[in-house]
């Protein structure tokens, strides 16, 4: 029986890739999930595993070929692996030695980190070398620039070796540790035998064809590059990064950060220096990039929360009894924003080069503070959700955010964001855009204030609203109109029901 090997899903907006390297040749025996080849896109490198065990038949896409998603790469003949040793007798002794050296050992590899995430930092090891581990027991925690990922044990046994200590930055295909499934650490004698094979493989590393072409075009020496592919193989992306770095490199004097001002000795002894987490570094970079890229402006208004609070107090018990979730203010604000975005669609759009991309849907980002930093989980298709569905989604996403369980997919694709600084007591602020979005609404503390209504001074629960927007795409008229529509919907919630 013949099985086809096809190009896997390459990621959002990626439609083609270049075949960088084949690790097998026709006639070679392959095991299930053994890596067959490596594809190179303009963003990431993708390894293609074997879907079945058997013998590699025809290679349809050779190294250097450009292929689309789901294109045929090769064929595998199942159950025809008997002839493989005869086709390539030289590797047979090494293959025979492998089980003896570490047949009872299981490698712990970096799990899938999420779309567009290529590396992580080992933040914590829960086990030490020599500890017994059960299958699926948590071994360590990895920290990416957005989420934390727990790594479970793939098998029961003894943790024999930790190859990536705490603080180490690892790529998406790196080995983290070794588990001895027989209950004992691997013999030390197995390491010397592995060393010659490793060094021999590095000596024969073949760089990706696309990388060779790029190096020739850019006039870059192979010795000046550090490969990020398998066994140190130079990929096209490595060359592109080197070229970009050479073009944008500032003068040496300017590249060094300004030295920290001198600190008195008695003060320095009482200071504590803590390395920023990858999440905090990413937050800092993205927020600064937002300020540097967008023509950001903020407009303000205030809303009388009397009607919303009265409606909530009247129906909150019945709402909880029927839907099993509390009725909060966020569902009212989400509905009001969806209502306003329909009238002012540019606030829900984004800039892509010289194009404006209008979104005919609303994926609402809800900013949430966590112990490790700010994250923005996305409520997808909020424009089609009921009050109860919105409250349930916000409660579920908020709990996952606090526990550090949000996936990359849950924080991507937002079209507009709501940030509620009022839960921390903020009376007024100017929220920063979450790129590539063009608008973000800032909610604040509800405070009783004297208001002139009908010629009389009355006390009303008031909240300041702030809309930060990208002036490149949203004009002042549109921004003010949006905020007024939100205000009107909250001060008279019946407008939401009648779509006014």
Tab-separated table of C-alpha atoms in Angstrom:
chain	number	residue	atom	x	y	z
A	1	UNK	CA	0.000	0.000	0.000
A	2	UNK	CA	1.336	3.447	-0.920
A	3	UNK	CA	0.864	6.484	1.335
A	4	UNK	CA	1.313	10.048	0.119
A	5	UNK	CA	3.399	12.590	2.054
A	6	UNK	CA	1.936	16.057	1.605
A	7	UNK	CA	2.830	19.601	2.705
A	8	UNK	CA	1.284	20.255	6.136
A	9	UNK	CA	-0.494	23.448	7.195
A	10	UNK	CA	2.171	26.155	7.191
A	11	UNK	CA	0.486	28.781	9.358
A	12	UNK	CA	-1.759	31.786	8.989
A	13	UNK	CA	-1.314	33.621	5.654
A	14	UNK	CA	1.550	31.293	4.563
A	15	UNK	CA	0.721	29.637	1.257
A	16	UNK	CA	3.991	28.190	0.008
A	17	UNK	CA	7.351	26.871	1.154
A	18	UNK	CA	10.718	25.779	-0.226
A	19	UNK	CA	11.970	22.234	0.247
A	20	UNK	CA	15.193	22.895	2.139
A	21	UNK	CA	16.573	19.422	2.948
A	22	UNK	CA	15.649	15.780	2.548
A	23	UNK	CA	16.876	13.623	5.434
A	24	UNK	CA	15.967	10.421	3.597
A	25	UNK	CA	16.451	9.189	0.048
A	26	UNK	CA	14.387	6.757	-2.063
A	27	UNK	CA	14.739	3.222	-0.758
A	28	UNK	CA	15.464	4.229	2.847
A	29	UNK	CA	13.435	2.671	5.650
A	30	UNK	CA	11.394	5.154	7.671
A	31	UNK	CA	9.556	4.871	10.982
A	32	UNK	CA	6.301	6.544	11.966
A	33	UNK	CA	6.903	10.235	12.820
A	34	UNK	CA	10.531	10.054	11.670
A	35	UNK	CA	11.543	13.320	10.017
A	36	UNK	CA	11.608	13.068	6.246
A	37	UNK	CA	12.381	16.594	5.113
A	38	UNK	CA	12.489	20.220	6.150
A	39	UNK	CA	10.422	22.994	4.542
A	40	UNK	CA	11.352	26.633	4.738
A	41	UNK	CA	8.768	29.447	4.640
A	42	UNK	CA	9.320	33.183	4.889
A	43	UNK	CA	8.664	32.974	8.640
A	44	UNK	CA	9.413	29.539	10.060
A	45	UNK	CA	11.042	26.202	9.304
A	46	UNK	CA	8.683	23.206	9.250
A	47	UNK	CA	9.748	19.585	9.632
A	48	UNK	CA	7.647	16.964	7.829
A	49	UNK	CA	7.310	13.638	9.680
A	50	UNK	CA	6.515	10.283	8.114
A	51	UNK	CA	2.815	9.435	8.466
A	52	UNK	CA	3.509	5.666	8.362
A	53	UNK	CA	6.348	3.154	8.646
A	54	UNK	CA	7.731	1.681	5.444
A	55	UNK	CA	10.131	2.493	2.615
A	56	UNK	CA	10.483	5.906	0.996
A	57	UNK	CA	9.452	5.596	-2.629
A	58	UNK	CA	9.489	8.539	-5.040
A	59	UNK	CA	10.527	12.040	-3.994
A	60	UNK	CA	8.237	14.312	-6.012
A	61	UNK	CA	9.520	17.678	-4.698
A	62	UNK	CA	13.301	17.926	-4.705
A	63	UNK	CA	15.450	20.232	-2.588
A	64	UNK	CA	15.016	23.821	-3.717
A	65	UNK	CA	11.516	23.280	-5.150
A	66	UNK	CA	8.742	25.664	-4.107
A	67	UNK	CA	5.552	23.881	-3.064
A	68	UNK	CA	2.097	24.963	-1.947
A	69	UNK	CA	0.018	23.790	0.990
A	70	UNK	CA	-1.110	20.133	0.566
A	71	UNK	CA	1.262	19.604	-2.378
A	72	UNK	CA	2.630	16.069	-2.850
A	73	UNK	CA	6.169	15.703	-1.508
A	74	UNK	CA	6.828	11.966	-1.698
A	75	UNK	CA	5.332	8.497	-1.418
A	76	UNK	CA	5.937	5.755	1.136
A	77	UNK	CA	5.419	2.046	0.538
A	78	UNK	CA	4.075	0.489	3.710
A	79	UNK	CA	5.427	-2.875	4.853
A	80	UNK	CA	8.231	-2.795	2.265
A	81	UNK	CA	11.094	-1.941	4.546
A	82	UNK	CA	12.889	-5.306	4.227
A	83	UNK	CA	15.000	-4.193	1.303
A	84	UNK	CA	16.221	-1.017	2.955
A	85	UNK	CA	19.419	-2.425	4.525
A	86	UNK	CA	20.594	-3.763	1.159
A	87	UNK	CA	20.113	-0.388	-0.487
A	88	UNK	CA	22.308	1.346	2.074
A	89	UNK	CA	24.504	-1.163	3.943
A	90	UNK	CA	26.883	1.399	5.439
A	91	UNK	CA	24.544	2.824	8.112
A	92	UNK	CA	23.530	-0.685	9.284
A	93	UNK	CA	26.219	-1.087	12.001
A	94	UNK	CA	25.372	2.310	13.503
A	95	UNK	CA	21.674	1.429	13.486
A	96	UNK	CA	22.436	-1.844	15.208
A	97	UNK	CA	24.408	-0.092	17.904
A	98	UNK	CA	21.717	2.485	18.685
A	99	UNK	CA	19.405	0.223	20.711
A	100	UNK	CA	22.323	-1.015	22.794
A	101	UNK	CA	23.447	2.541	23.543
A	102	UNK	CA	20.083	3.955	24.637
A	103	UNK	CA	17.165	1.778	23.576
A	104	UNK	CA	15.578	2.179	27.027
A	105	UNK	CA	15.865	5.967	26.997
A	106	UNK	CA	13.223	8.463	25.889
A	107	UNK	CA	14.061	11.989	24.787
A	108	UNK	CA	11.988	14.845	26.191
A	109	UNK	CA	11.513	17.345	23.364
A	110	UNK	CA	10.108	20.869	23.243
A	111	UNK	CA	6.342	20.584	22.578
A	112	UNK	CA	4.459	22.619	19.999
A	113	UNK	CA	4.772	26.254	21.085
A	114	UNK	CA	2.146	27.807	18.845
A	115	UNK	CA	1.956	29.577	15.538
A	116	UNK	CA	4.953	31.824	14.756
A	117	UNK	CA	6.665	30.955	18.074
A	118	UNK	CA	10.122	29.522	17.378
A	119	UNK	CA	11.849	29.568	20.749
A	120	UNK	CA	11.244	29.494	24.481
A	121	UNK	CA	13.128	29.891	27.750
A	122	UNK	CA	13.304	27.080	30.301
A	123	UNK	CA	11.938	28.834	33.378
A	124	UNK	CA	11.575	26.053	35.976
A	125	UNK	CA	12.484	22.392	36.379
A	126	UNK	CA	10.127	20.542	38.737
A	127	UNK	CA	12.351	17.443	38.768
A	128	UNK	CA	16.072	16.894	39.286
A	129	UNK	CA	18.374	14.329	37.675
A	130	UNK	CA	17.807	10.979	39.363
A	131	UNK	CA	14.171	11.655	40.303
A	132	UNK	CA	11.527	9.105	39.395
A	133	UNK	CA	8.801	10.411	37.090
A	134	UNK	CA	5.407	9.076	36.076
A	135	UNK	CA	4.025	9.339	32.577
A	136	UNK	CA	2.408	12.748	31.972
A	137	UNK	CA	3.899	14.135	35.203
A	138	UNK	CA	5.071	17.721	34.735
A	139	UNK	CA	8.831	17.952	34.271
A	140	UNK	CA	9.451	21.617	33.544
A	141	UNK	CA	7.863	24.867	32.441
A	142	UNK	CA	8.818	26.805	29.320
A	143	UNK	CA	8.170	30.506	28.916
A	144	UNK	CA	7.560	32.029	25.489
A	145	UNK	CA	6.974	35.676	24.711
A	146	UNK	CA	3.233	35.190	25.278
A	147	UNK	CA	2.386	32.048	27.238
A	148	UNK	CA	3.872	29.491	29.610
A	149	UNK	CA	3.976	25.861	28.450
A	150	UNK	CA	4.224	22.892	30.790
A	151	UNK	CA	6.181	19.887	29.535
A	152	UNK	CA	4.906	16.456	30.672
A	153	UNK	CA	6.960	13.270	30.840
A	154	UNK	CA	6.399	11.177	27.672
A	155	UNK	CA	7.110	7.962	29.635
A	156	UNK	CA	7.585	6.682	33.159
A	157	UNK	CA	11.111	6.157	34.452
A	158	UNK	CA	14.005	8.074	35.941
A	159	UNK	CA	15.131	11.528	34.819
A	160	UNK	CA	18.611	10.663	33.603
A	161	UNK	CA	19.838	13.914	32.080
A	162	UNK	CA	18.775	17.554	31.764
A	163	UNK	CA	20.182	18.979	28.542
A	164	UNK	CA	18.532	22.418	28.874
A	165	UNK	CA	18.988	23.909	32.379
A	166	UNK	CA	16.863	26.753	33.744
A	167	UNK	CA	17.429	29.997	31.861
A	168	UNK	CA	18.383	28.255	28.618
A	169	UNK	CA	16.753	29.476	25.406
A	170	UNK	CA	15.674	26.546	23.229
A	171	UNK	CA	14.180	26.325	19.760
A	172	UNK	CA	11.010	24.488	18.827
A	173	UNK	CA	12.827	21.215	18.019
A	174	UNK	CA	15.311	21.098	20.899
A	175	UNK	CA	15.836	18.259	23.354
A	176	UNK	CA	15.186	19.162	26.977
A	177	UNK	CA	16.057	16.002	28.860
A	178	UNK	CA	16.422	12.222	28.751
A	179	UNK	CA	14.266	9.761	30.683
A	180	UNK	CA	15.570	6.266	31.348
A	181	UNK	CA	12.468	4.108	31.050
A	182	UNK	CA	14.286	1.112	32.564
A	183	UNK	CA	14.647	2.980	35.842
A	184	UNK	CA	18.360	3.763	35.618
A	185	UNK	CA	20.426	6.515	34.072
A	186	UNK	CA	22.080	5.712	30.727
A	187	UNK	CA	25.628	4.399	30.962
A	188	UNK	CA	28.276	7.048	30.637
A	189	UNK	CA	30.068	4.912	28.056
A	190	UNK	CA	27.288	5.621	25.574
A	191	UNK	CA	28.274	9.285	25.328
A	192	UNK	CA	31.735	8.836	23.710
A	193	UNK	CA	30.268	6.581	21.025
A	194	UNK	CA	27.673	9.219	20.182
A	195	UNK	CA	30.227	12.004	19.934
A	196	UNK	CA	31.973	10.852	16.722
A	197	UNK	CA	28.610	10.410	15.016
A	198	UNK	CA	27.551	13.921	16.009
A	199	UNK	CA	30.785	15.487	14.829
A	200	UNK	CA	30.677	13.522	11.608
A	201	UNK	CA	27.133	14.664	10.887
A	202	UNK	CA	28.053	18.316	11.475
A	203	UNK	CA	30.969	18.002	9.100
A	204	UNK	CA	28.595	16.808	6.390
A	205	UNK	CA	25.863	19.393	7.033
A	206	UNK	CA	24.346	20.621	3.795
A	207	UNK	CA	22.885	24.122	3.939
A	208	UNK	CA	19.442	24.771	2.511
A	209	UNK	CA	19.535	25.443	-1.262
A	210	UNK	CA	17.565	28.650	-0.815
A	211	UNK	CA	20.108	29.761	1.803
A	212	UNK	CA	23.034	29.075	-0.545
A	213	UNK	CA	21.413	31.181	-3.242
A	214	UNK	CA	20.695	34.001	-0.777
A	215	UNK	CA	24.295	33.939	0.519
A	216	UNK	CA	25.635	34.185	-3.029
A	217	UNK	CA	23.324	37.103	-3.860
A	218	UNK	CA	24.174	38.974	-0.655
A	219	UNK	CA	27.897	38.184	-0.774
A	220	UNK	CA	27.887	36.743	2.757
A	221	UNK	CA	30.417	34.135	3.841
A	222	UNK	CA	29.126	30.868	5.290
A	223	UNK	CA	31.540	31.270	8.211
A	224	UNK	CA	29.803	34.498	9.250
A	225	UNK	CA	26.467	32.743	9.816
A	226	UNK	CA	25.114	30.548	12.578
A	227	UNK	CA	22.593	28.055	11.286
A	228	UNK	CA	19.247	27.606	13.023
A	229	UNK	CA	18.245	24.463	11.126
A	230	UNK	CA	18.871	20.863	12.013
A	231	UNK	CA	22.523	20.126	12.912
A	232	UNK	CA	23.416	23.791	12.435
A	233	UNK	CA	22.155	23.945	8.859
A	234	UNK	CA	21.931	27.511	7.527
A	235	UNK	CA	18.406	28.413	6.437
A	236	UNK	CA	17.187	31.204	4.187
A	237	UNK	CA	15.836	33.052	7.227
A	238	UNK	CA	19.320	33.068	8.803
A	239	UNK	CA	20.720	34.841	5.746
A	240	UNK	CA	17.841	37.330	5.693
A	241	UNK	CA	18.412	38.165	9.356
A	242	UNK	CA	22.131	38.660	8.774
A	243	UNK	CA	21.478	40.989	5.828
A	244	UNK	CA	18.903	42.979	7.815
A	245	UNK	CA	21.236	43.228	10.785
A	246	UNK	CA	24.065	44.489	8.605
A	247	UNK	CA	21.856	47.160	7.024
A	248	UNK	CA	20.311	48.391	10.249
A	249	UNK	CA	23.338	48.082	12.509
A	250	UNK	CA	23.874	51.425	14.289
A	251	UNK	CA	27.316	52.858	14.972
A	252	UNK	CA	29.085	51.015	17.802
A	253	UNK	CA	28.869	53.995	20.139
A	254	UNK	CA	25.130	54.353	19.621
A	255	UNK	CA	24.394	50.632	19.988
A	256	UNK	CA	25.416	50.487	23.620
A	257	UNK	CA	22.645	51.436	26.081
A	258	UNK	CA	23.169	54.488	28.216
A	259	UNK	CA	25.014	53.538	31.406
A	260	UNK	CA	22.984	53.468	34.569
A	261	UNK	CA	23.498	56.436	36.835
A	262	UNK	CA	25.799	55.733	39.780
A	263	UNK	CA	24.048	54.406	42.863
A	264	UNK	CA	25.160	55.046	46.395
A	265	UNK	CA	26.746	51.984	47.986
A	266	UNK	CA	24.250	51.834	50.844
A	267	UNK	CA	21.351	52.018	48.344
A	268	UNK	CA	22.816	49.403	45.988
A	269	UNK	CA	22.984	46.864	48.794
A	270	UNK	CA	19.215	47.187	49.237
A	271	UNK	CA	18.355	46.862	45.530
A	272	UNK	CA	17.208	43.694	43.823
A	273	UNK	CA	17.895	43.037	40.138
A	274	UNK	CA	15.472	40.628	38.450
A	275	UNK	CA	15.667	39.568	34.804
A	276	UNK	CA	12.579	40.497	32.797
A	277	UNK	CA	10.439	37.563	31.738
A	278	UNK	CA	9.991	36.965	28.027
A	279	UNK	CA	6.347	38.006	28.396
A	280	UNK	CA	7.336	41.309	30.017
A	281	UNK	CA	10.005	41.925	27.339
A	282	UNK	CA	7.428	41.309	24.609
A	283	UNK	CA	4.873	43.598	26.267
A	284	UNK	CA	7.479	46.361	26.492
A	285	UNK	CA	8.544	45.930	22.866
A	286	UNK	CA	5.018	45.744	21.430
A	287	UNK	CA	3.754	48.757	23.348
A	288	UNK	CA	6.749	50.841	22.313
A	289	UNK	CA	6.396	49.666	18.704
A	290	UNK	CA	2.744	50.729	18.854
A	291	UNK	CA	3.728	54.232	19.925
A	292	UNK	CA	6.392	54.453	17.228
A	293	UNK	CA	4.171	53.129	14.406
A	294	UNK	CA	0.634	54.421	14.896
A	295	UNK	CA	-0.463	58.066	14.839
A	296	UNK	CA	-2.103	57.477	18.195
A	297	UNK	CA	-4.607	59.939	19.600
A	298	UNK	CA	-7.103	59.662	22.478
A	299	UNK	CA	-10.555	61.219	22.773
A	300	UNK	CA	-12.626	61.233	25.977
A	301	UNK	CA	-16.234	61.255	27.075
A	302	UNK	CA	-18.224	60.347	30.157
A	303	UNK	CA	-21.192	58.070	30.628
A	304	UNK	CA	-23.964	58.041	33.201
A	305	UNK	CA	-24.146	54.431	34.422
A	306	UNK	CA	-27.520	54.820	36.172
A	307	UNK	CA	-29.593	52.816	33.680
A	308	UNK	CA	-27.068	50.013	33.247
A	309	UNK	CA	-26.664	49.633	37.015
A	310	UNK	CA	-30.439	49.620	37.532
A	311	UNK	CA	-30.949	47.012	34.806
A	312	UNK	CA	-28.176	44.865	36.229
A	313	UNK	CA	-29.515	45.057	39.781
A	314	UNK	CA	-33.008	44.165	38.611
A	315	UNK	CA	-32.075	41.071	36.621
A	316	UNK	CA	-28.755	39.819	38.057
A	317	UNK	CA	-30.316	37.108	40.244
A	318	UNK	CA	-32.577	35.814	37.477
A	319	UNK	CA	-29.679	36.000	35.016
A	320	UNK	CA	-27.427	33.940	37.321
A	321	UNK	CA	-30.145	31.368	37.934
A	322	UNK	CA	-30.857	30.830	34.235
A	323	UNK	CA	-27.398	31.117	32.698
A	324	UNK	CA	-25.108	30.066	35.561
A	325	UNK	CA	-22.912	33.147	35.235
A	326	UNK	CA	-23.022	36.586	36.844
A	327	UNK	CA	-24.226	39.583	34.866
A	328	UNK	CA	-21.388	42.095	34.832
A	329	UNK	CA	-20.686	45.374	33.101
A	330	UNK	CA	-18.367	43.913	30.446
A	331	UNK	CA	-21.204	42.373	28.426
A	332	UNK	CA	-22.943	45.777	28.258
A	333	UNK	CA	-19.749	47.476	27.087
A	334	UNK	CA	-19.009	44.712	24.576
A	335	UNK	CA	-22.506	45.014	23.117
A	336	UNK	CA	-22.250	48.822	23.032
A	337	UNK	CA	-18.899	48.667	21.229
A	338	UNK	CA	-20.193	46.143	18.687
A	339	UNK	CA	-23.155	48.475	18.071
A	340	UNK	CA	-20.826	51.471	17.543
A	341	UNK	CA	-18.364	49.532	15.354
A	342	UNK	CA	-21.136	48.812	12.859
A	343	UNK	CA	-21.649	52.543	12.376
A	344	UNK	CA	-17.931	53.439	12.396
A	345	UNK	CA	-16.264	50.425	10.717
A	346	UNK	CA	-12.855	52.066	10.370
A	347	UNK	CA	-12.326	51.692	14.123
A	348	UNK	CA	-12.603	47.930	13.537
A	349	UNK	CA	-10.217	47.965	10.558
A	350	UNK	CA	-6.440	47.794	10.203
A	351	UNK	CA	-3.748	49.059	7.869
A	352	UNK	CA	-1.858	46.570	5.690
A	353	UNK	CA	0.780	48.393	3.685
A	354	UNK	CA	-1.129	50.794	1.489
A	355	UNK	CA	-4.470	48.979	1.995
A	356	UNK	CA	-7.183	49.330	4.625
A	357	UNK	CA	-8.615	45.960	5.699
A	358	UNK	CA	-12.199	46.271	6.938
A	359	UNK	CA	-13.391	43.438	9.180
A	360	UNK	CA	-17.024	42.425	8.729
A	361	UNK	CA	-16.937	40.705	12.108
A	362	UNK	CA	-15.871	41.631	15.634
A	363	UNK	CA	-13.261	39.605	17.500
A	364	UNK	CA	-13.236	41.476	20.815
A	365	UNK	CA	-10.005	41.553	22.801
A	366	UNK	CA	-10.472	41.827	26.570
A	367	UNK	CA	-7.298	43.053	28.287
A	368	UNK	CA	-6.566	41.078	31.443
A	369	UNK	CA	-3.902	41.662	34.065
A	370	UNK	CA	-2.139	38.509	35.298
A	371	UNK	CA	0.667	37.923	37.809
A	372	UNK	CA	3.126	37.664	34.899
A	373	UNK	CA	1.870	40.625	32.853
A	374	UNK	CA	-0.844	41.920	30.552
A	375	UNK	CA	-2.511	39.536	28.105
A	376	UNK	CA	-5.409	40.102	25.718
A	377	UNK	CA	-7.559	36.998	25.134
A	378	UNK	CA	-9.932	37.322	22.187
A	379	UNK	CA	-13.685	36.678	22.213
A	380	UNK	CA	-14.280	35.592	18.645
A	381	UNK	CA	-17.441	36.691	16.781
A	382	UNK	CA	-18.615	38.775	19.721
A	383	UNK	CA	-21.059	40.505	17.391
A	384	UNK	CA	-23.052	37.265	17.138
A	385	UNK	CA	-23.095	36.480	20.871
A	386	UNK	CA	-25.733	37.043	23.537
A	387	UNK	CA	-25.126	38.756	26.883
A	388	UNK	CA	-24.870	35.346	28.582
A	389	UNK	CA	-22.446	33.956	25.981
A	390	UNK	CA	-20.221	37.021	26.325
A	391	UNK	CA	-20.157	36.800	30.128
A	392	UNK	CA	-19.335	33.079	30.002
A	393	UNK	CA	-16.559	33.611	27.461
A	394	UNK	CA	-15.013	36.468	29.464
A	395	UNK	CA	-15.135	34.455	32.699
A	396	UNK	CA	-13.550	31.406	31.036
A	397	UNK	CA	-10.822	33.385	29.252
A	398	UNK	CA	-10.073	35.384	32.389
A	399	UNK	CA	-9.597	32.241	34.472
A	400	UNK	CA	-7.313	30.699	31.839
A	401	UNK	CA	-5.322	33.934	31.657
A	402	UNK	CA	-4.752	34.036	35.428
A	403	UNK	CA	-3.671	30.386	35.392
A	404	UNK	CA	-1.313	30.950	32.449
A	405	UNK	CA	-3.221	28.416	30.319
A	406	UNK	CA	-4.086	30.605	27.329
A	407	UNK	CA	-2.925	29.271	23.978
A	408	UNK	CA	-1.466	31.415	21.225
A	409	UNK	CA	-4.623	30.970	19.150
A	410	UNK	CA	-6.731	32.459	21.953
A	411	UNK	CA	-4.730	35.710	21.853
A	412	UNK	CA	-4.570	36.227	18.083
A	413	UNK	CA	-6.920	37.796	15.577
A	414	UNK	CA	-8.543	40.510	17.705
A	415	UNK	CA	-10.088	43.446	15.822
A	416	UNK	CA	-10.833	45.782	18.762
A	417	UNK	CA	-9.908	45.802	22.450
A	418	UNK	CA	-11.565	46.835	25.714
A	419	UNK	CA	-9.362	47.589	28.727
A	420	UNK	CA	-10.939	48.024	32.152
A	421	UNK	CA	-8.591	49.977	34.386
A	422	UNK	CA	-11.516	50.746	36.664
A	423	UNK	CA	-11.107	47.417	38.462
A	424	UNK	CA	-7.841	48.800	39.846
A	425	UNK	CA	-9.377	52.191	40.737
A	426	UNK	CA	-8.209	54.179	37.700
A	427	UNK	CA	-10.294	57.313	37.209
A	428	UNK	CA	-8.882	58.265	33.788
A	429	UNK	CA	-6.137	57.000	31.482
A	430	UNK	CA	-5.041	56.862	27.836
A	431	UNK	CA	-4.858	53.211	26.708
A	432	UNK	CA	-2.218	52.180	24.177
A	433	UNK	CA	-3.260	50.481	20.936
A	434	UNK	CA	-2.807	46.746	20.530
A	435	UNK	CA	-1.324	46.520	16.999
A	436	UNK	CA	-2.424	46.002	14.300
A	437	UNK	CA	-5.778	47.136	15.703
A	438	UNK	CA	-6.887	50.717	15.185
A	439	UNK	CA	-8.911	51.268	18.344
A	440	UNK	CA	-9.045	50.463	22.049
A	441	UNK	CA	-11.662	51.542	24.590
A	442	UNK	CA	-10.577	52.363	28.126
A	443	UNK	CA	-13.117	51.848	30.925
A	444	UNK	CA	-12.579	53.451	34.318
A	445	UNK	CA	-13.844	53.626	37.875
A	446	UNK	CA	-17.532	54.405	38.470
A	447	UNK	CA	-17.688	57.373	40.802
A	448	UNK	CA	-20.609	59.383	42.148
A	449	UNK	CA	-20.376	62.974	40.932
A	450	UNK	CA	-22.726	65.990	40.909
A	451	UNK	CA	-24.279	66.470	37.479
A	452	UNK	CA	-26.566	69.214	36.132
A	453	UNK	CA	-29.686	67.457	34.829
A	454	UNK	CA	-32.877	69.329	33.918
A	455	UNK	CA	-31.646	72.472	35.658
A	456	UNK	CA	-30.952	70.626	38.921
A	457	UNK	CA	-27.793	69.278	40.498
A	458	UNK	CA	-28.116	65.521	41.108
A	459	UNK	CA	-25.633	62.822	42.107
A	460	UNK	CA	-25.058	60.251	39.387
A	461	UNK	CA	-22.677	57.259	39.013
A	462	UNK	CA	-20.335	58.474	36.267
A	463	UNK	CA	-17.533	56.805	34.335
A	464	UNK	CA	-14.939	58.392	32.080
A	465	UNK	CA	-14.453	56.656	28.720
A	466	UNK	CA	-11.289	56.934	26.616
A	467	UNK	CA	-10.903	55.842	23.006
A	468	UNK	CA	-7.357	55.638	21.686
A	469	UNK	CA	-7.263	55.295	17.920
A	470	UNK	CA	-4.891	55.320	14.964
A	471	UNK	CA	-5.335	58.705	13.302
A	472	UNK	CA	-3.870	57.300	10.072
A	473	UNK	CA	-7.112	55.408	9.469
A	474	UNK	CA	-9.670	56.939	11.870
A	475	UNK	CA	-10.570	60.617	11.588
A	476	UNK	CA	-11.536	62.688	14.598
A	477	UNK	CA	-15.177	62.715	13.521
A	478	UNK	CA	-15.304	58.913	13.403
A	479	UNK	CA	-13.620	58.544	16.789
A	480	UNK	CA	-15.964	61.006	18.499
A	481	UNK	CA	-19.005	59.436	16.807
A	482	UNK	CA	-17.950	55.997	18.024
A	483	UNK	CA	-17.578	57.164	21.613
A	484	UNK	CA	-20.899	59.019	21.532
A	485	UNK	CA	-22.674	55.877	20.252
A	486	UNK	CA	-21.165	53.834	23.106
A	487	UNK	CA	-22.288	56.496	25.578
A	488	UNK	CA	-25.835	56.567	24.155
A	489	UNK	CA	-26.167	52.776	24.235
A	490	UNK	CA	-25.046	52.591	27.873
A	491	UNK	CA	-27.195	55.462	29.074
A	492	UNK	CA	-30.252	53.929	27.376
A	493	UNK	CA	-29.676	50.129	26.951
A	494	UNK	CA	-33.008	49.823	25.121
A	495	UNK	CA	-31.202	51.242	22.054
A	496	UNK	CA	-29.238	47.987	21.868
A	497	UNK	CA	-32.420	45.955	21.620
A	498	UNK	CA	-33.864	48.209	18.915
A	499	UNK	CA	-30.541	48.626	17.045
A	500	UNK	CA	-30.701	52.431	17.243
